Amino acid sequence: MFAPKKCGIRYEPPTLVLEYVVVATGKLHRRCMPLRDVNAGSIPETVARKFKNNPKHGKYLEKISQEKLTRILGKCIKYMKGAAAIGSNKPTRLNLEDDFGDNPGDMDLNKLNDSELQFEKAKMNKDFLSKQIKPGDPDYEYDKEVDFGSGKLGAVECDWDESENSDFSF
C-alpha cells in the first residue's frame, strides 16, 4: 500500500514526479514517470486518465484525484506550448493565474521559467520608461530632494551619516 506525499512535474525532460511512503515500512520513495507520449497538443484529461489506468504507474496514483493529476499535467502541457512558441520566435505568455494572484505585485518571479521572466521584465521596463522623467521634460527638476517623513516606523537615527567630517585618519 502506498501513501502519496507530494506530486509534481519536472519540465525538462517532461516527467511526473511522485513522492510516496510505503505504509508497511514507513520509507519515503520517489518515483519518476516520464511523459513520453505527451506533447503540446495533448489533452490533460486524457493523459491523466491514461496514467491512472496504466498497469505500471496506476497503483501509485490511485489515491491522487483525477482533477489534481489533470491540473498538474495541464501545467506541463502549457509549458510545452510555450516552449514550442519560443522555438518559433513567437513571444508567448503562459496563463498561470492559478499559481499567482491577480495582483502582479504579488507574483513570485522566482517561480517563472525563462520566457515568462523575460516577458514580466519587459512589462516592468515599459512601465518604468513611461514614468521616467528626463531633462527637457516639463516636470523635470534638477537635484530634487524629497522628504519622505517619519512614516509609521518613525525616524531612524544613525550617527554615521550626521557629519561629513570623519574622525578617523587613514
mmCIF file with all atom_site columns, N, CA, C and O in Angstrom, residues 26-81:
data_model
loop_
_atom_site.group_PDB
_atom_site.id
_atom_site.type_symbol
_atom_site.label_atom_id
_atom_site.label_alt_id
_atom_site.label_comp_id
_atom_site.label_asym_id
_atom_site.label_entity_id
_atom_site.label_seq_id
_atom_site.pdbx_PDB_ins_code
_atom_site.Cartn_x
_atom_site.Cartn_y
_atom_site.Cartn_z
_atom_site.occupancy
_atom_site.B_iso_or_equiv
_atom_site.pdbx_formal_charge
_atom_site.auth_seq_id
_atom_site.auth_comp_id
_atom_site.auth_asym_id
_atom_site.auth_atom_id
_atom_site.pdbx_PDB_model_num
ATOM 1   N N  . GLY A 1 26 ? 7.182  2.376  6.138   1.00 0.00 ? 26 GLY A N  1
ATOM 2   C CA . GLY A 1 26 ? 7.309  3.769  6.533   1.00 0.00 ? 26 GLY A CA 1
ATOM 3   C C  . GLY A 1 26 ? 8.407  4.518  5.785   1.00 0.00 ? 26 GLY A C  1
ATOM 4   O O  . GLY A 1 26 ? 8.737  5.643  6.134   1.00 0.00 ? 26 GLY A O  1
ATOM 5   N N  . LYS A 1 27 ? 8.967  3.911  4.752   1.00 0.00 ? 27 LYS A N  1
ATOM 6   C CA . LYS A 1 27 ? 10.047 4.542  3.994   1.00 0.00 ? 27 LYS A CA 1
ATOM 7   C C  . LYS A 1 27 ? 9.496  5.451  2.902   1.00 0.00 ? 27 LYS A C  1
ATOM 8   O O  . LYS A 1 27 ? 8.504  5.136  2.259   1.00 0.00 ? 27 LYS A O  1
ATOM 9   N N  . LEU A 1 28 ? 10.196 6.564  2.698   1.00 0.00 ? 28 LEU A N  1
ATOM 10  C CA . LEU A 1 28 ? 9.830  7.534  1.675   1.00 0.00 ? 28 LEU A CA 1
ATOM 11  C C  . LEU A 1 28 ? 10.541 7.177  0.375   1.00 0.00 ? 28 LEU A C  1
ATOM 12  O O  . LEU A 1 28 ? 11.745 6.897  0.374   1.00 0.00 ? 28 LEU A O  1
ATOM 13  N N  . HIS A 1 29 ? 9.793  7.175  -0.719  1.00 0.00 ? 29 HIS A N  1
ATOM 14  C CA . HIS A 1 29 ? 10.344 6.863  -2.039  1.00 0.00 ? 29 HIS A CA 1
ATOM 15  C C  . HIS A 1 29 ? 9.947  7.954  -3.019  1.00 0.00 ? 29 HIS A C  1
ATOM 16  O O  . HIS A 1 29 ? 8.965  8.655  -2.819  1.00 0.00 ? 29 HIS A O  1
ATOM 17  N N  . ARG A 1 30 ? 10.718 8.054  -4.106  1.00 0.00 ? 30 ARG A N  1
ATOM 18  C CA . ARG A 1 30 ? 10.393 8.979  -5.196  1.00 0.00 ? 30 ARG A CA 1
ATOM 19  C C  . ARG A 1 30 ? 10.292 8.161  -6.475  1.00 0.00 ? 30 ARG A C  1
ATOM 20  O O  . ARG A 1 30 ? 11.180 7.388  -6.797  1.00 0.00 ? 30 ARG A O  1
ATOM 21  N N  . ARG A 1 31 ? 9.209  8.380  -7.208  1.00 0.00 ? 31 ARG A N  1
ATOM 22  C CA . ARG A 1 31 ? 9.003  7.689  -8.479  1.00 0.00 ? 31 ARG A CA 1
ATOM 23  C C  . ARG A 1 31 ? 8.901  8.737  -9.580  1.00 0.00 ? 31 ARG A C  1
ATOM 24  O O  . ARG A 1 31 ? 8.094  9.651  -9.506  1.00 0.00 ? 31 ARG A O  1
ATOM 25  N N  . CYS A 1 32 ? 9.724  8.581  -10.614 1.00 0.00 ? 32 CYS A N  1
ATOM 26  C CA . CYS A 1 32 ? 9.713  9.477  -11.763 1.00 0.00 ? 32 CYS A CA 1
ATOM 27  C C  . CYS A 1 32 ? 9.087  8.741  -12.940 1.00 0.00 ? 32 CYS A C  1
ATOM 28  O O  . CYS A 1 32 ? 9.560  7.681  -13.335 1.00 0.00 ? 32 CYS A O  1
ATOM 29  N N  . MET A 1 33 ? 8.007  9.323  -13.475 1.00 0.00 ? 33 MET A N  1
ATOM 30  C CA . MET A 1 33 ? 7.281  8.708  -14.578 1.00 0.00 ? 33 MET A CA 1
ATOM 31  C C  . MET A 1 33 ? 7.396  9.613  -15.799 1.00 0.00 ? 33 MET A C  1
ATOM 32  O O  . MET A 1 33 ? 6.790  10.683 -15.836 1.00 0.00 ? 33 MET A O  1
ATOM 33  N N  . PRO A 1 34 ? 8.204  9.212  -16.797 1.00 0.00 ? 34 PRO A N  1
ATOM 34  C CA . PRO A 1 34 ? 8.410  10.082 -17.956 1.00 0.00 ? 34 PRO A CA 1
ATOM 35  C C  . PRO A 1 34 ? 7.127  10.261 -18.765 1.00 0.00 ? 34 PRO A C  1
ATOM 36  O O  . PRO A 1 34 ? 6.316  9.336  -18.896 1.00 0.00 ? 34 PRO A O  1
ATOM 37  N N  . LEU A 1 35 ? 6.954  11.457 -19.291 1.00 0.00 ? 35 LEU A N  1
ATOM 38  C CA . LEU A 1 35 ? 5.786  11.776 -20.121 1.00 0.00 ? 35 LEU A CA 1
ATOM 39  C C  . LEU A 1 35 ? 6.201  11.638 -21.588 1.00 0.00 ? 35 LEU A C  1
ATOM 40  O O  . LEU A 1 35 ? 6.394  12.625 -22.293 1.00 0.00 ? 35 LEU A O  1
ATOM 41  N N  . ARG A 1 36 ? 6.330  10.409 -22.043 1.00 0.00 ? 36 ARG A N  1
ATOM 42  C CA . ARG A 1 36 ? 6.866  10.149 -23.377 1.00 0.00 ? 36 ARG A CA 1
ATOM 43  C C  . ARG A 1 36 ? 5.909  10.539 -24.495 1.00 0.00 ? 36 ARG A C  1
ATOM 44  O O  . ARG A 1 36 ? 6.318  11.080 -25.506 1.00 0.00 ? 36 ARG A O  1
ATOM 45  N N  . ASP A 1 37 ? 4.639  10.224 -24.358 1.00 0.00 ? 37 ASP A N  1
ATOM 46  C CA . ASP A 1 37 ? 3.669  10.459 -25.435 1.00 0.00 ? 37 ASP A CA 1
ATOM 47  C C  . ASP A 1 37 ? 2.947  11.790 -25.292 1.00 0.00 ? 37 ASP A C  1
ATOM 48  O O  . ASP A 1 37 ? 1.961  12.028 -25.970 1.00 0.00 ? 37 ASP A O  1
ATOM 49  N N  . VAL A 1 38 ? 3.421  12.644 -24.395 1.00 0.00 ? 38 VAL A N  1
ATOM 50  C CA . VAL A 1 38 ? 2.758  13.920 -24.160 1.00 0.00 ? 38 VAL A CA 1
ATOM 51  C C  . VAL A 1 38 ? 3.466  14.993 -24.981 1.00 0.00 ? 38 VAL A C  1
ATOM 52  O O  . VAL A 1 38 ? 4.688  15.079 -24.992 1.00 0.00 ? 38 VAL A O  1
ATOM 53  N N  . ASN A 1 39 ? 2.660  15.810 -25.686 1.00 0.00 ? 39 ASN A N  1
ATOM 54  C CA . ASN A 1 39 ? 3.217  16.923 -26.454 1.00 0.00 ? 39 ASN A CA 1
ATOM 55  C C  . ASN A 1 39 ? 2.331  18.143 -26.264 1.00 0.00 ? 39 ASN A C  1
ATOM 56  O O  . ASN A 1 39 ? 1.363  18.101 -25.507 1.00 0.00 ? 39 ASN A O  1
ATOM 57  N N  . ALA A 1 40 ? 2.641  19.225 -26.960 1.00 0.00 ? 40 ALA A N  1
ATOM 58  C CA . ALA A 1 40 ? 1.915  20.479 -26.794 1.00 0.00 ? 40 ALA A CA 1
ATOM 59  C C  . ALA A 1 40 ? 0.452  20.366 -27.198 1.00 0.00 ? 40 ALA A C  1
ATOM 60  O O  . ALA A 1 40 ? -0.384 21.144 -26.747 1.00 0.00 ? 40 ALA A O  1
ATOM 61  N N  . GLY A 1 41 ? 0.104  19.388 -28.031 1.00 0.00 ? 41 GLY A N  1
ATOM 62  C CA . GLY A 1 41 ? -1.283 19.223 -28.465 1.00 0.00 ? 41 GLY A CA 1
ATOM 63  C C  . GLY A 1 41 ? -2.079 18.225 -27.641 1.00 0.00 ? 41 GLY A C  1
ATOM 64  O O  . GLY A 1 41 ? -3.248 17.955 -27.935 1.00 0.00 ? 41 GLY A O  1
ATOM 65  N N  . SER A 1 42 ? -1.490 17.678 -26.593 1.00 0.00 ? 42 SER A N  1
ATOM 66  C CA . SER A 1 42 ? -2.175 16.678 -25.767 1.00 0.00 ? 42 SER A CA 1
ATOM 67  C C  . SER A 1 42 ? -3.274 17.305 -24.932 1.00 0.00 ? 42 SER A C  1
ATOM 68  O O  . SER A 1 42 ? -3.210 18.485 -24.575 1.00 0.00 ? 42 SER A O  1
ATOM 69  N N  . ILE A 1 43 ? -4.262 16.493 -24.585 1.00 0.00 ? 43 ILE A N  1
ATOM 70  C CA . ILE A 1 43 ? -5.371 16.920 -23.721 1.00 0.00 ? 43 ILE A CA 1
ATOM 71  C C  . ILE A 1 43 ? -5.084 16.406 -22.324 1.00 0.00 ? 43 ILE A C  1
ATOM 72  O O  . ILE A 1 43 ? -4.928 15.198 -22.124 1.00 0.00 ? 43 ILE A O  1
ATOM 73  N N  . PRO A 1 44 ? -4.999 17.302 -21.320 1.00 0.00 ? 44 PRO A N  1
ATOM 74  C CA . PRO A 1 44 ? -4.609 16.890 -19.964 1.00 0.00 ? 44 PRO A CA 1
ATOM 75  C C  . PRO A 1 44 ? -5.508 15.808 -19.361 1.00 0.00 ? 44 PRO A C  1
ATOM 76  O O  . PRO A 1 44 ? -5.020 14.904 -18.688 1.00 0.00 ? 44 PRO A O  1
ATOM 77  N N  . GLU A 1 45 ? -6.822 15.881 -19.593 1.00 0.00 ? 45 GLU A N  1
ATOM 78  C CA . GLU A 1 45 ? -7.741 14.890 -19.026 1.00 0.00 ? 45 GLU A CA 1
ATOM 79  C C  . GLU A 1 45 ? -7.444 13.495 -19.562 1.00 0.00 ? 45 GLU A C  1
ATOM 80  O O  . GLU A 1 45 ? -7.459 12.514 -18.815 1.00 0.00 ? 45 GLU A O  1
ATOM 81  N N  . THR A 1 46 ? -7.163 13.410 -20.854 1.00 0.00 ? 46 THR A N  1
ATOM 82  C CA . THR A 1 46 ? -6.866 12.118 -21.479 1.00 0.00 ? 46 THR A CA 1
ATOM 83  C C  . THR A 1 46 ? -5.551 11.555 -20.955 1.00 0.00 ? 46 THR A C  1
ATOM 84  O O  . THR A 1 46 ? -5.456 10.362 -20.640 1.00 0.00 ? 46 THR A O  1
ATOM 85  N N  . VAL A 1 47 ? -4.546 12.398 -20.835 1.00 0.00 ? 47 VAL A N  1
ATOM 86  C CA . VAL A 1 47 ? -3.236 11.961 -20.337 1.00 0.00 ? 47 VAL A CA 1
ATOM 87  C C  . VAL A 1 47 ? -3.365 11.484 -18.892 1.00 0.00 ? 47 VAL A C  1
ATOM 88  O O  . VAL A 1 47 ? -2.806 10.446 -18.519 1.00 0.00 ? 47 VAL A O  1
ATOM 89  N N  . ALA A 1 48 ? -4.120 12.218 -18.070 1.00 0.00 ? 48 ALA A N  1
ATOM 90  C CA . ALA A 1 48 ? -4.307 11.831 -16.667 1.00 0.00 ? 48 ALA A CA 1
ATOM 91  C C  . ALA A 1 48 ? -5.018 10.481 -16.570 1.00 0.00 ? 48 ALA A C  1
ATOM 92  O O  . ALA A 1 48 ? -4.637 9.637  -15.765 1.00 0.00 ? 48 ALA A O  1
ATOM 93  N N  . ARG A 1 49 ? -6.033 10.289 -17.405 1.00 0.00 ? 49 ARG A N  1
ATOM 94  C CA . ARG A 1 49 ? -6.771 9.016  -17.400 1.00 0.00 ? 49 ARG A CA 1
ATOM 95  C C  . ARG A 1 49 ? -5.858 7.857  -17.798 1.00 0.00 ? 49 ARG A C  1
ATOM 96  O O  . ARG A 1 49 ? -5.896 6.780  -17.187 1.00 0.00 ? 49 ARG A O  1
ATOM 97  N N  . LYS A 1 50 ? -5.007 8.078  -18.802 1.00 0.00 ? 50 LYS A N  1
ATOM 98  C CA . LYS A 1 50 ? -4.070 7.034  -19.239 1.00 0.00 ? 50 LYS A CA 1
ATOM 99  C C  . LYS A 1 50 ? -3.089 6.676  -18.122 1.00 0.00 ? 50 LYS A C  1
ATOM 100 O O  . LYS A 1 50 ? -2.783 5.505  -17.914 1.00 0.00 ? 50 LYS A O  1
ATOM 101 N N  . PHE A 1 51 ? -2.601 7.691  -17.407 1.00 0.00 ? 51 PHE A N  1
ATOM 102 C CA . PHE A 1 51 ? -1.672 7.420  -16.305 1.00 0.00 ? 51 PHE A CA 1
ATOM 103 C C  . PHE A 1 51 ? -2.347 6.637  -15.185 1.00 0.00 ? 51 PHE A C  1
ATOM 104 O O  . PHE A 1 51 ? -1.757 5.732  -14.611 1.00 0.00 ? 51 PHE A O  1
ATOM 105 N N  . LYS A 1 52 ? -3.583 7.017  -14.849 1.00 0.00 ? 52 LYS A N  1
ATOM 106 C CA . LYS A 1 52 ? -4.289 6.319  -13.763 1.00 0.00 ? 52 LYS A CA 1
ATOM 107 C C  . LYS A 1 52 ? -4.619 4.871  -14.145 1.00 0.00 ? 52 LYS A C  1
ATOM 108 O O  . LYS A 1 52 ? -4.676 4.000  -13.277 1.00 0.00 ? 52 LYS A O  1
ATOM 109 N N  . ASN A 1 53 ? -4.837 4.613  -15.446 1.00 0.00 ? 53 ASN A N  1
ATOM 110 C CA . ASN A 1 53 ? -5.176 3.257  -15.901 1.00 0.00 ? 53 ASN A CA 1
ATOM 111 C C  . ASN A 1 53 ? -3.951 2.443  -16.299 1.00 0.00 ? 53 ASN A C  1
ATOM 112 O O  . ASN A 1 53 ? -4.086 1.259  -16.615 1.00 0.00 ? 53 ASN A O  1
ATOM 113 N N  . ASN A 1 54 ? -2.774 3.025  -16.287 1.00 0.00 ? 54 ASN A N  1
ATOM 114 C CA . ASN A 1 54 ? -1.548 2.342  -16.657 1.00 0.00 ? 54 ASN A CA 1
ATOM 115 C C  . ASN A 1 54 ? -1.209 1.295  -15.598 1.00 0.00 ? 54 ASN A C  1
ATOM 116 O O  . ASN A 1 54 ? -1.135 1.605  -14.408 1.00 0.00 ? 54 ASN A O  1
ATOM 117 N N  . PRO A 1 55 ? -0.984 0.027  -16.007 1.00 0.00 ? 55 PRO A N  1
ATOM 118 C CA . PRO A 1 55 ? -0.688 -1.014 -15.009 1.00 0.00 ? 55 PRO A CA 1
ATOM 119 C C  . PRO A 1 55 ? 0.626  -0.779 -14.260 1.00 0.00 ? 55 PRO A C  1
ATOM 120 O O  . PRO A 1 55 ? 0.776  -1.191 -13.110 1.00 0.00 ? 55 PRO A O  1
ATOM 121 N N  . LYS A 1 56 ? 1.562  -0.082 -14.893 1.00 0.00 ? 56 LYS A N  1
ATOM 122 C CA . LYS A 1 56 ? 2.858  0.157  -14.264 1.00 0.00 ? 56 LYS A CA 1
ATOM 123 C C  . LYS A 1 56 ? 2.798  1.296  -13.240 1.00 0.00 ? 56 LYS A C  1
ATOM 124 O O  . LYS A 1 56 ? 3.422  1.225  -12.179 1.00 0.00 ? 56 LYS A O  1
ATOM 125 N N  . HIS A 1 57 ? 2.049  2.367  -13.552 1.00 0.00 ? 57 HIS A N  1
ATOM 126 C CA . HIS A 1 57 ? 2.021  3.546  -12.693 1.00 0.00 ? 57 HIS A CA 1
ATOM 127 C C  . HIS A 1 57 ? 0.730  3.703  -11.900 1.00 0.00 ? 57 HIS A C  1
ATOM 128 O O  . HIS A 1 57 ? 0.698  4.434  -10.919 1.00 0.00 ? 57 HIS A O  1
ATOM 129 N N  . GLY A 1 58 ? -0.344 3.065  -12.315 1.00 0.00 ? 58 GLY A N  1
ATOM 130 C CA . GLY A 1 58 ? -1.659 3.276  -11.731 1.00 0.00 ? 58 GLY A CA 1
ATOM 131 C C  . GLY A 1 58 ? -1.738 3.024  -10.239 1.00 0.00 ? 58 GLY A C  1
ATOM 132 O O  . GLY A 1 58 ? -2.411 3.755  -9.504  1.00 0.00 ? 58 GLY A O  1
ATOM 133 N N  . LYS A 1 59 ? -1.046 1.981  -9.758  1.00 0.00 ? 59 LYS A N  1
ATOM 134 C CA . LYS A 1 59 ? -1.123 1.658  -8.326  1.00 0.00 ? 59 LYS A CA 1
ATOM 135 C C  . LYS A 1 59 ? -0.533 2.761  -7.454  1.00 0.00 ? 59 LYS A C  1
ATOM 136 O O  . LYS A 1 59 ? -0.920 2.927  -6.308  1.00 0.00 ? 59 LYS A O  1
ATOM 137 N N  . TYR A 1 60 ? 0.395  3.543  -7.994  1.00 0.00 ? 60 TYR A N  1
ATOM 138 C CA . TYR A 1 60 ? 0.986  4.646  -7.229  1.00 0.00 ? 60 TYR A CA 1
ATOM 139 C C  . TYR A 1 60 ? 0.096  5.893  -7.247  1.00 0.00 ? 60 TYR A C  1
ATOM 140 O O  . TYR A 1 60 ? 0.173  6.727  -6.365  1.00 0.00 ? 60 TYR A O  1
ATOM 141 N N  . LEU A 1 61 ? -0.723 6.014  -8.302  1.00 0.00 ? 61 LEU A N  1
ATOM 142 C CA . LEU A 1 61 ? -1.530 7.215  -8.494  1.00 0.00 ? 61 LEU A CA 1
ATOM 143 C C  . LEU A 1 61 ? -2.985 7.060  -8.060  1.00 0.00 ? 61 LEU A C  1
ATOM 144 O O  . LEU A 1 61 ? -3.762 8.000  -8.190  1.00 0.00 ? 61 LEU A O  1
ATOM 145 N N  . GLU A 1 62 ? -3.367 5.905  -7.538  1.00 0.00 ? 62 GLU A N  1
ATOM 146 C CA . GLU A 1 62 ? -4.791 5.683  -7.248  1.00 0.00 ? 62 GLU A CA 1
ATOM 147 C C  . GLU A 1 62 ? -5.346 6.598  -6.154  1.00 0.00 ? 62 GLU A C  1
ATOM 148 O O  . GLU A 1 62 ? -6.528 6.910  -6.156  1.00 0.00 ? 62 GLU A O  1
ATOM 149 N N  . LYS A 1 63 ? -4.516 7.070  -5.233  1.00 0.00 ? 63 LYS A N  1
ATOM 150 C CA . LYS A 1 63 ? -5.005 7.959  -4.175  1.00 0.00 ? 63 LYS A CA 1
ATOM 151 C C  . LYS A 1 63 ? -4.929 9.437  -4.537  1.00 0.00 ? 63 LYS A C  1
ATOM 152 O O  . LYS A 1 63 ? -5.317 10.288 -3.760  1.00 0.00 ? 63 LYS A O  1
ATOM 153 N N  . ILE A 1 64 ? -4.419 9.741  -5.728  1.00 0.00 ? 64 ILE A N  1
ATOM 154 C CA . ILE A 1 64 ? -4.368 11.126 -6.213  1.00 0.00 ? 64 ILE A CA 1
ATOM 155 C C  . ILE A 1 64 ? -5.598 11.347 -7.069  1.00 0.00 ? 64 ILE A C  1
ATOM 156 O O  . ILE A 1 64 ? -5.895 10.552 -7.967  1.00 0.00 ? 64 ILE A O  1
ATOM 157 N N  . SER A 1 65 ? -6.325 12.419 -6.806  1.00 0.00 ? 65 SER A N  1
ATOM 158 C CA . SER A 1 65 ? -7.569 12.666 -7.536  1.00 0.00 ? 65 SER A CA 1
ATOM 159 C C  . SER A 1 65 ? -7.293 12.939 -9.017  1.00 0.00 ? 65 SER A C  1
ATOM 160 O O  . SER A 1 65 ? -6.232 13.453 -9.388  1.00 0.00 ? 65 SER A O  1
ATOM 161 N N  . GLN A 1 66 ? -8.268 12.596 -9.833  1.00 0.00 ? 66 GLN A N  1
ATOM 162 C CA . GLN A 1 66 ? -8.182 12.818 -11.274 1.00 0.00 ? 66 GLN A CA 1
ATOM 163 C C  . GLN A 1 66 ? -8.016 14.309 -11.578 1.00 0.00 ? 66 GLN A C  1
ATOM 164 O O  . GLN A 1 66 ? -7.255 14.689 -12.466 1.00 0.00 ? 66 GLN A O  1
ATOM 165 N N  . GLU A 1 67 ? -8.717 15.168 -10.802 1.00 0.00 ? 67 GLU A N  1
ATOM 166 C CA . GLU A 1 67 ? -8.655 16.606 -11.025 1.00 0.00 ? 67 GLU A CA 1
ATOM 167 C C  . GLU A 1 67 ? -7.250 17.157 -10.757 1.00 0.00 ? 67 GLU A C  1
ATOM 168 O O  . GLU A 1 67 ? -6.734 17.979 -11.509 1.00 0.00 ? 67 GLU A O  1
ATOM 169 N N  . LYS A 1 68 ? -6.641 16.706 -9.659  1.00 0.00 ? 68 LYS A N  1
ATOM 170 C CA . LYS A 1 68 ? -5.297 17.195 -9.321  1.00 0.00 ? 68 LYS A CA 1
ATOM 171 C C  . LYS A 1 68 ? -4.288 16.740 -10.372 1.00 0.00 ? 68 LYS A C  1
ATOM 172 O O  . LYS A 1 68 ? -3.451 17.531 -10.818 1.00 0.00 ? 68 LYS A O  1
ATOM 173 N N  . LEU A 1 69 ? -4.388 15.488 -10.784 1.00 0.00 ? 69 LEU A N  1
ATOM 174 C CA . LEU A 1 69 ? -3.477 14.967 -11.793 1.00 0.00 ? 69 LEU A CA 1
ATOM 175 C C  . LEU A 1 69 ? -3.661 15.712 -13.119 1.00 0.00 ? 69 LEU A C  1
ATOM 176 O O  . LEU A 1 69 ? -2.685 16.056 -13.792 1.00 0.00 ? 69 LEU A O  1
ATOM 177 N N  . THR A 1 70 ? -4.915 16.012 -13.475 1.00 0.00 ? 70 THR A N  1
ATOM 178 C CA . THR A 1 70 ? -5.203 16.762 -14.699 1.00 0.00 ? 70 THR A CA 1
ATOM 179 C C  . THR A 1 70 ? -4.608 18.158 -14.622 1.00 0.00 ? 70 THR A C  1
ATOM 180 O O  . THR A 1 70 ? -4.019 18.650 -15.591 1.00 0.00 ? 70 THR A O  1
ATOM 181 N N  . ARG A 1 71 ? -4.729 18.818 -13.470 1.00 0.00 ? 71 ARG A N  1
ATOM 182 C CA . ARG A 1 71 ? -4.193 20.168 -13.303 1.00 0.00 ? 71 ARG A CA 1
ATOM 183 C C  . ARG A 1 71 ? -2.668 20.169 -13.410 1.00 0.00 ? 71 ARG A C  1
ATOM 184 O O  . ARG A 1 71 ? -2.079 21.026 -14.079 1.00 0.00 ? 71 ARG A O  1
ATOM 185 N N  . ILE A 1 72 ? -2.015 19.205 -12.799 1.00 0.00 ? 72 ILE A N  1
ATOM 186 C CA . ILE A 1 72 ? -0.553 19.130 -12.837 1.00 0.00 ? 72 ILE A CA 1
ATOM 187 C C  . ILE A 1 72 ? -0.062 18.866 -14.261 1.00 0.00 ? 72 ILE A C  1
ATOM 188 O O  . ILE A 1 72 ? 0.852  19.520 -14.755 1.00 0.00 ? 72 ILE A O  1
ATOM 189 N N  . LEU A 1 73 ? -0.697 17.922 -14.940 1.00 0.00 ? 73 LEU A N  1
ATOM 190 C CA . LEU A 1 73 ? -0.296 17.613 -16.313 1.00 0.00 ? 73 LEU A CA 1
ATOM 191 C C  . LEU A 1 73 ? -0.621 18.770 -17.252 1.00 0.00 ? 73 LEU A C  1
ATOM 192 O O  . LEU A 1 73 ? 0.094  19.007 -18.225 1.00 0.00 ? 73 LEU A O  1
ATOM 193 N N  . GLY A 1 74 ? -1.700 19.511 -16.954 1.00 0.00 ? 74 GLY A N  1
ATOM 194 C CA . GLY A 1 74 ? -2.058 20.679 -17.752 1.00 0.00 ? 74 GLY A CA 1
ATOM 195 C C  . GLY A 1 74 ? -0.972 21.739 -17.707 1.00 0.00 ? 74 GLY A C  1
ATOM 196 O O  . GLY A 1 74 ? -0.683 22.407 -18.706 1.00 0.00 ? 74 GLY A O  1
ATOM 197 N N  . LYS A 1 75 ? -0.338 21.915 -16.537 1.00 0.00 ? 75 LYS A N  1
ATOM 198 C CA . LYS A 1 75 ? 0.757  22.883 -16.416 1.00 0.00 ? 75 LYS A CA 1
ATOM 199 C C  . LYS A 1 75 ? 1.936  22.473 -17.289 1.00 0.00 ? 75 LYS A C  1
ATOM 200 O O  . LYS A 1 75 ? 2.575  23.317 -17.923 1.00 0.00 ? 75 LYS A O  1
ATOM 201 N N  . CYS A 1 76 ? 2.225  21.186 -17.333 1.00 0.00 ? 76 CYS A N  1
ATOM 202 C CA . CYS A 1 76 ? 3.322  20.707 -18.162 1.00 0.00 ? 76 CYS A CA 1
ATOM 203 C C  . CYS A 1 76 ? 3.012  20.931 -19.641 1.00 0.00 ? 76 CYS A C  1
ATOM 204 O O  . CYS A 1 76 ? 3.874  21.353 -20.411 1.00 0.00 ? 76 CYS A O  1
ATOM 205 N N  . ILE A 1 77 ? 1.779  20.687 -20.047 1.00 0.00 ? 77 ILE A N  1
ATOM 206 C CA . ILE A 1 77 ? 1.384  20.878 -21.438 1.00 0.00 ? 77 ILE A CA 1
ATOM 207 C C  . ILE A 1 77 ? 1.420  22.360 -21.793 1.00 0.00 ? 77 ILE A C  1
ATOM 208 O O  . ILE A 1 77 ? 1.857  22.743 -22.887 1.00 0.00 ? 77 ILE A O  1
ATOM 209 N N  . LYS A 1 78 ? 1.001  23.245 -20.867 1.00 0.00 ? 78 LYS A N  1
ATOM 210 C CA . LYS A 1 78 ? 1.100  24.692 -21.105 1.00 0.00 ? 78 LYS A CA 1
ATOM 211 C C  . LYS A 1 78 ? 2.556  25.093 -21.292 1.00 0.00 ? 78 LYS A C  1
ATOM 212 O O  . LYS A 1 78 ? 2.876  25.914 -22.137 1.00 0.00 ? 78 LYS A O  1
ATOM 213 N N  . TYR A 1 79 ? 3.429  24.520 -20.494 1.00 0.00 ? 79 TYR A N  1
ATOM 214 C CA . TYR A 1 79 ? 4.848  24.809 -20.629 1.00 0.00 ? 79 TYR A CA 1
ATOM 215 C C  . TYR A 1 79 ? 5.350  24.367 -22.004 1.00 0.00 ? 79 TYR A C  1
ATOM 216 O O  . TYR A 1 79 ? 6.110  25.079 -22.654 1.00 0.00 ? 79 TYR A O  1
ATOM 217 N N  . MET A 1 80 ? 4.922  23.176 -22.431 1.00 0.00 ? 80 MET A N  1
ATOM 218 C CA . MET A 1 80 ? 5.338  22.671 -23.745 1.00 0.00 ? 80 MET A CA 1
ATOM 219 C C  . MET A 1 80 ? 4.839  23.586 -24.867 1.00 0.00 ? 80 MET A C  1
ATOM 220 O O  . MET A 1 80 ? 5.558  23.826 -25.833 1.00 0.00 ? 80 MET A O  1
ATOM 221 N N  . LYS A 1 81 ? 3.626  24.100 -24.719 1.00 0.00 ? 81 LYS A N  1
ATOM 222 C CA . LYS A 1 81 ? 3.097  25.035 -25.724 1.00 0.00 ? 81 LYS A CA 1
ATOM 223 C C  . LYS A 1 81 ? 3.939  26.295 -25.764 1.00 0.00 ? 81 LYS A C  1
ATOM 224 O O  . LYS A 1 81 ? 4.244  26.812 -26.833 1.00 0.00 ? 81 LYS A O  1
#
